[in-house]
Tab-separated table of C-alpha atoms in Angstrom:
chain	number	residue	atom	x	y	z
A	1	MET	CA	-16.145	52.116	98.219
A	2	ASN	CA	-19.829	52.669	98.960
A	3	ILE	CA	-22.375	51.348	96.505
A	4	SER	CA	-25.275	53.654	95.749
A	5	SER	CA	-28.764	52.536	96.641
A	6	GLU	CA	-29.748	52.083	93.006
A	7	HIS	CA	-26.870	49.661	92.441
A	8	LYS	CA	-26.967	47.546	95.606
A	9	PRO	CA	-25.599	44.059	94.970
A	10	LEU	CA	-28.273	41.532	94.210
A	11	GLY	CA	-27.976	38.583	96.570
A	12	LYS	CA	-29.405	39.998	99.749
A	13	GLN	CA	-32.759	39.975	97.989
A	14	VAL	CA	-33.769	36.884	96.062
A	15	THR	CA	-36.836	37.858	94.088
A	16	SER	CA	-38.790	36.455	91.193
A	17	SER	CA	-37.861	39.442	89.051
A	18	LEU	CA	-34.265	38.458	88.335
A	19	HIS	CA	-34.902	38.750	84.612
A	20	THR	CA	-36.293	42.281	84.822
A	21	VAL	CA	-33.283	44.043	86.360
A	22	SER	CA	-29.574	44.370	85.560
A	23	PRO	CA	-28.014	44.500	89.017
A	24	ILE	CA	-24.620	43.854	90.421
A	25	VAL	CA	-24.471	40.273	91.689
A	26	GLU	CA	-22.555	38.933	94.673
A	27	LEU	CA	-21.501	35.289	94.464
A	28	ASN	CA	-20.059	32.820	96.926
A	29	VAL	CA	-18.433	30.087	94.858
A	30	GLY	CA	-17.116	27.383	97.178
A	31	GLY	CA	-16.076	29.995	99.742
A	32	GLU	CA	-14.516	32.425	97.235
A	33	MET	CA	-16.376	35.751	96.841
A	34	TYR	CA	-16.991	37.365	93.457
A	35	THR	CA	-18.858	40.435	92.250
A	36	THR	CA	-20.129	40.696	88.687
A	37	THR	CA	-23.224	41.671	86.718
A	38	LEU	CA	-26.272	39.651	85.852
A	39	SER	CA	-25.676	40.254	82.148
A	40	THR	CA	-22.204	38.703	82.417
A	41	LEU	CA	-23.573	35.545	84.046
A	42	LYS	CA	-26.290	35.287	81.379
A	43	LYS	CA	-23.939	35.863	78.447
A	44	HIS	CA	-24.360	32.335	77.062
A	45	PRO	CA	-28.087	31.470	77.213
A	46	GLY	CA	-27.582	27.711	77.100
A	47	SER	CA	-25.166	27.610	80.007
A	48	LYS	CA	-25.959	26.490	83.535
A	49	LEU	CA	-25.026	29.933	84.851
A	50	ALA	CA	-27.587	31.553	82.579
A	51	GLU	CA	-30.204	29.059	83.738
A	52	MET	CA	-29.424	29.850	87.386
A	53	PHE	CA	-30.287	33.494	86.855
A	54	THR	CA	-33.143	33.480	84.357
A	55	GLY	CA	-35.797	34.006	87.022
A	56	ASN	CA	-37.174	30.485	86.535
A	57	HIS	CA	-34.956	29.205	89.316
A	58	LYS	CA	-34.252	30.443	92.823
A	59	PRO	CA	-30.488	30.230	93.443
A	60	ARG	CA	-29.333	29.172	96.886
A	61	THR	CA	-27.886	31.850	99.152
A	62	ASP	CA	-25.351	31.821	101.967
A	63	SER	CA	-25.809	33.328	105.434
A	64	GLU	CA	-24.931	36.770	104.060
A	65	GLY	CA	-27.468	36.567	101.260
A	66	ARG	CA	-24.907	36.033	98.483
A	67	PHE	CA	-25.797	33.570	95.768
A	68	PHE	CA	-24.057	30.297	96.540
A	69	ILE	CA	-22.564	27.886	93.974
A	70	ASP	CA	-21.114	24.676	95.380
A	71	ARG	CA	-18.083	24.420	93.084
A	72	PRO	CA	-14.323	25.093	93.464
A	73	GLY	CA	-14.064	28.855	93.802
A	74	THR	CA	-10.378	29.016	92.810
A	75	TYR	CA	-11.092	28.343	89.145
A	76	PHE	CA	-14.264	30.407	88.846
A	77	LYS	CA	-12.160	33.528	88.240
A	78	TYR	CA	-11.087	32.043	84.897
A	79	ILE	CA	-14.699	31.295	84.002
A	80	LEU	CA	-15.701	34.828	84.932
A	81	GLU	CA	-12.830	36.366	82.965
A	82	TYR	CA	-13.922	34.436	79.890
A	83	LEU	CA	-17.506	35.633	80.294
A	84	ARG	CA	-16.310	39.220	80.663
A	85	SER	CA	-13.721	39.418	77.893
A	86	ASN	CA	-13.673	36.111	75.949
A	87	GLN	CA	-10.176	35.534	77.312
A	88	VAL	CA	-9.308	31.832	77.237
A	89	PRO	CA	-7.251	30.839	80.310
A	90	THR	CA	-3.663	29.702	79.905
A	91	GLN	CA	-3.322	28.367	83.466
A	92	CYS	CA	-4.958	25.435	85.280
A	93	ILE	CA	-6.294	24.212	81.928
A	94	GLN	CA	-7.439	20.778	83.131
A	95	GLU	CA	-9.294	22.205	86.135
A	96	VAL	CA	-10.908	25.052	84.193
A	97	TYR	CA	-12.011	22.558	81.542
A	98	LYS	CA	-13.875	20.578	84.208
A	99	GLU	CA	-15.598	23.759	85.382
A	100	ALA	CA	-16.473	24.768	81.814
A	101	LEU	CA	-18.097	21.351	81.376
A	102	PHE	CA	-20.042	21.761	84.615
A	103	TYR	CA	-21.311	25.228	83.667
A	104	ASN	CA	-21.877	24.025	80.080
A	105	ILE	CA	-20.218	27.034	78.460
A	106	GLU	CA	-19.884	25.522	74.990
A	107	PRO	CA	-17.642	28.142	73.308
A	108	LEU	CA	-15.122	27.879	76.137
A	109	ILE	CA	-15.301	24.078	76.107
A	110	LYS	CA	-14.499	23.991	72.380
A	111	GLN	CA	-11.613	26.436	72.695
A	112	LEU	CA	-10.108	24.540	75.631
A	113	GLU	CA	-10.397	21.261	73.734
A	114	ASP	CA	-8.132	22.770	71.088
A	115	SER	CA	-5.401	23.385	73.677
A	116	PRO	CA	-2.502	20.883	73.692
A	117	GLN	CA	-3.269	19.782	77.264
A	118	ILE	CA	-6.918	18.886	76.661
A	119	PHE	CA	-6.404	17.658	73.099
A	120	GLY	CA	-3.675	15.288	74.256
A	121	GLU	CA	-5.757	13.939	77.137
A	122	VAL	CA	-9.224	13.770	75.576
A	123	VAL	CA	-8.488	13.074	71.917
A	124	ALA	CA	-5.253	11.108	72.112
A	125	ARG	CA	-4.744	9.346	75.457
A	126	LYS	CA	-8.353	8.642	76.377
A	127	GLN	CA	-9.178	7.487	72.859
A	128	PHE	CA	-6.292	5.027	73.091
A	129	LEU	CA	-7.341	3.746	76.523
A	130	ALA	CA	-10.906	3.313	75.306
A	131	ARG	CA	-9.513	0.598	73.019
A	132	VAL	CA	-7.898	-1.312	75.882
A	133	PRO	CA	-10.558	-3.736	77.191
A	134	ASN	CA	-11.626	-3.203	80.842
A	135	TYR	CA	-8.884	-0.619	81.422
A	136	SER	CA	-10.635	1.307	84.221
A	137	GLU	CA	-11.823	-1.887	85.916
A	138	ASN	CA	-8.278	-3.281	85.832
A	139	ILE	CA	-6.887	-0.135	87.452
A	140	GLU	CA	-9.355	-0.569	90.316
A	141	LEU	CA	-8.490	-4.281	90.568
A	142	MET	CA	-4.769	-3.457	90.828
A	143	ILE	CA	-5.467	-1.058	93.678
A	144	ARG	CA	-7.625	-3.594	95.543
A	145	ILE	CA	-4.916	-6.256	95.284
A	146	ALA	CA	-2.203	-3.827	96.413
A	147	ARG	CA	-4.253	-2.691	99.409
A	148	ALA	CA	-5.035	-6.288	100.405
A	149	GLU	CA	-1.308	-7.081	100.479
A	150	ALA	CA	-0.308	-3.926	102.356
A	151	VAL	CA	-0.955	-5.197	105.903
A	152	ALA	CA	2.065	-4.407	108.120
A	153	SER	CA	4.142	-3.695	105.021
A	154	ARG	CA	5.842	-0.650	103.597
A	155	ARG	CA	5.361	-1.824	100.024
A	156	SER	CA	3.125	-4.201	98.139
A	157	SER	CA	3.377	-5.391	94.561
A	158	VAL	CA	0.954	-6.310	91.806
A	159	ILE	CA	1.897	-8.365	88.757
A	160	ILE	CA	0.274	-7.359	85.481
A	161	CYS	CA	0.273	-9.181	82.164
A	162	VAL	CA	0.318	-6.934	79.072
A	163	VAL	CA	-0.646	-8.397	75.703
A	164	ARG	CA	-0.567	-6.189	72.631
A	165	SER	CA	-2.053	-8.610	70.091
A	166	GLU	CA	-4.318	-11.658	69.917
A	167	GLU	CA	-1.241	-13.802	69.239
A	168	ASP	CA	0.260	-12.640	72.502
A	169	VAL	CA	-2.810	-13.742	74.454
A	170	ALA	CA	-2.090	-17.473	73.924
A	171	ARG	CA	1.617	-17.041	74.636
A	172	CYS	CA	0.846	-15.103	77.786
A	173	GLN	CA	-1.569	-17.792	78.932
A	174	ASP	CA	1.111	-20.463	78.470
A	175	ALA	CA	3.581	-18.317	80.382
A	176	LEU	CA	1.048	-17.668	83.127
A	177	SER	CA	0.503	-21.406	83.553
A	178	SER	CA	4.220	-21.806	84.253
A	179	LEU	CA	4.457	-19.013	86.802
A	180	ASP	CA	4.634	-20.043	90.436
A	181	MET	CA	2.020	-17.601	91.767
A	182	ASP	CA	-1.659	-17.143	92.385
A	183	LYS	CA	-3.008	-16.723	88.847
A	184	LYS	CA	-6.016	-14.761	90.126
A	185	SER	CA	-3.718	-12.028	91.420
A	186	VAL	CA	-2.320	-11.266	87.941
A	187	VAL	CA	-4.126	-8.402	86.204
A	188	LYS	CA	-4.260	-8.705	82.401
A	189	PHE	CA	-4.296	-5.670	80.094
A	190	GLY	CA	-5.029	-5.970	76.361
A	191	PRO	CA	-5.031	-6.763	73.572
A	192	TRP	CA	-5.724	-3.486	71.746
A	193	LYS	CA	-5.739	-2.070	68.231
A	194	ALA	CA	-4.014	1.296	68.336
A	195	ALA	CA	-0.579	2.725	67.620
A	196	PRO	CA	0.722	3.191	71.210
A	197	GLY	CA	2.882	0.336	72.475
A	198	ILE	CA	3.387	-1.503	75.754
A	199	SER	CA	5.618	1.208	77.258
A	200	ASP	CA	2.913	3.791	76.501
A	201	LEU	CA	0.286	1.673	78.241
A	202	LEU	CA	2.535	1.178	81.277
A	203	ASP	CA	2.981	4.951	81.519
A	204	CYS	CA	-0.800	5.407	81.355
A	205	ILE	CA	-1.356	2.847	84.105
A	206	GLN	CA	1.157	4.565	86.386
A	207	MET	CA	-0.329	7.992	85.598
A	208	ASP	CA	-3.875	6.903	86.416
A	209	VAL	CA	-2.951	5.007	89.579
A	210	GLU	CA	-0.957	7.987	90.856
A	211	ALA	CA	-3.853	10.315	89.954
A	212	LYS	CA	-5.779	8.440	92.652
A	213	GLY	CA	-3.134	9.378	95.226
A	214	TYR	CA	-0.899	6.286	95.202
A	215	LYS	CA	2.880	6.278	94.845
A	216	THR	CA	4.019	3.641	92.349
A	217	SER	CA	6.884	2.420	90.213
A	218	PHE	CA	7.128	-0.494	87.815
A	219	GLN	CA	9.689	-2.831	86.310
A	220	PRO	CA	9.750	-5.989	84.184
A	221	HIS	CA	8.904	-9.061	86.227
A	222	VAL	CA	11.729	-11.578	85.911
A	223	ALA	CA	10.664	-15.138	86.667
A	224	GLU	CA	12.754	-17.663	88.515
A	225	LYS	CA	15.656	-19.445	86.841
A	226	GLY	CA	14.618	-22.200	84.435
A	227	PHE	CA	11.385	-20.488	83.379
A	228	ARG	CA	10.874	-21.441	79.735
A	229	PHE	CA	9.438	-18.088	78.600
A	230	LYS	CA	10.842	-14.585	78.629
A	231	SER	CA	8.478	-13.394	81.331
A	232	HIS	CA	9.514	-9.764	80.859
A	233	ASP	CA	7.915	-9.865	77.400
A	234	TYR	CA	4.500	-9.917	79.090
A	235	PHE	CA	4.787	-9.469	82.853
A	236	TYR	CA	5.506	-6.336	84.844
A	237	LYS	CA	5.601	-5.661	88.562
A	238	PHE	CA	3.945	-2.525	89.907
A	239	LEU	CA	5.273	-1.542	93.315
A	240	PHE	CA	3.032	0.469	95.650
A	241	THR	CA	4.888	2.388	98.384
A	242	TRP	CA	2.736	3.195	101.441
A	243	TRP	CA	5.122	5.084	103.714
């Protein structure tokens, strides 16, 4: 369909008068092409999209003169649909939430945070993990140890020590002293003050390691015969499979 001369898409002409006209706008978002109106993009004045098109900034353009936004284009359609009709997406919730945060569209952010997917992740799981000392650092340490032991191997393992309470810390230390292994290679998680238990933490560890692209499984670590502690009360083996 031909576009009349008075409604030519804005994008081929980047001018300083963006705020004085209400044109049709062509966008290239990460390689995906969209057409919308300037008023739609400026619907929420405090958002990054509104700032891009206030006339105070000169948006970047691609080789065809379309305004270019260096973000995943796949999920921008959900952002655009919300701006057009206030329709909150029901698909790709996690990904759209990240884009809503980037574009700083506060009403959409708040509505997505009420969804079960985001509420469970942001309010429940992340709030729990925030109470586990050095959780993120320990995840990275596990991965470094596993990679160091992966030379010419299909699998490598990492032993972790999980202590729920302060009382467990001393018991775990006694048990660790009796283990026949390099103590520096054991990654300790805990203690923490929150309702979730050890099995919940183990699930979180596996989830976050696999989110980084690794294939893992875990099981209680059973020490050799004659060990004077129940090692499986504290120690677990995470198995990384490489191929």
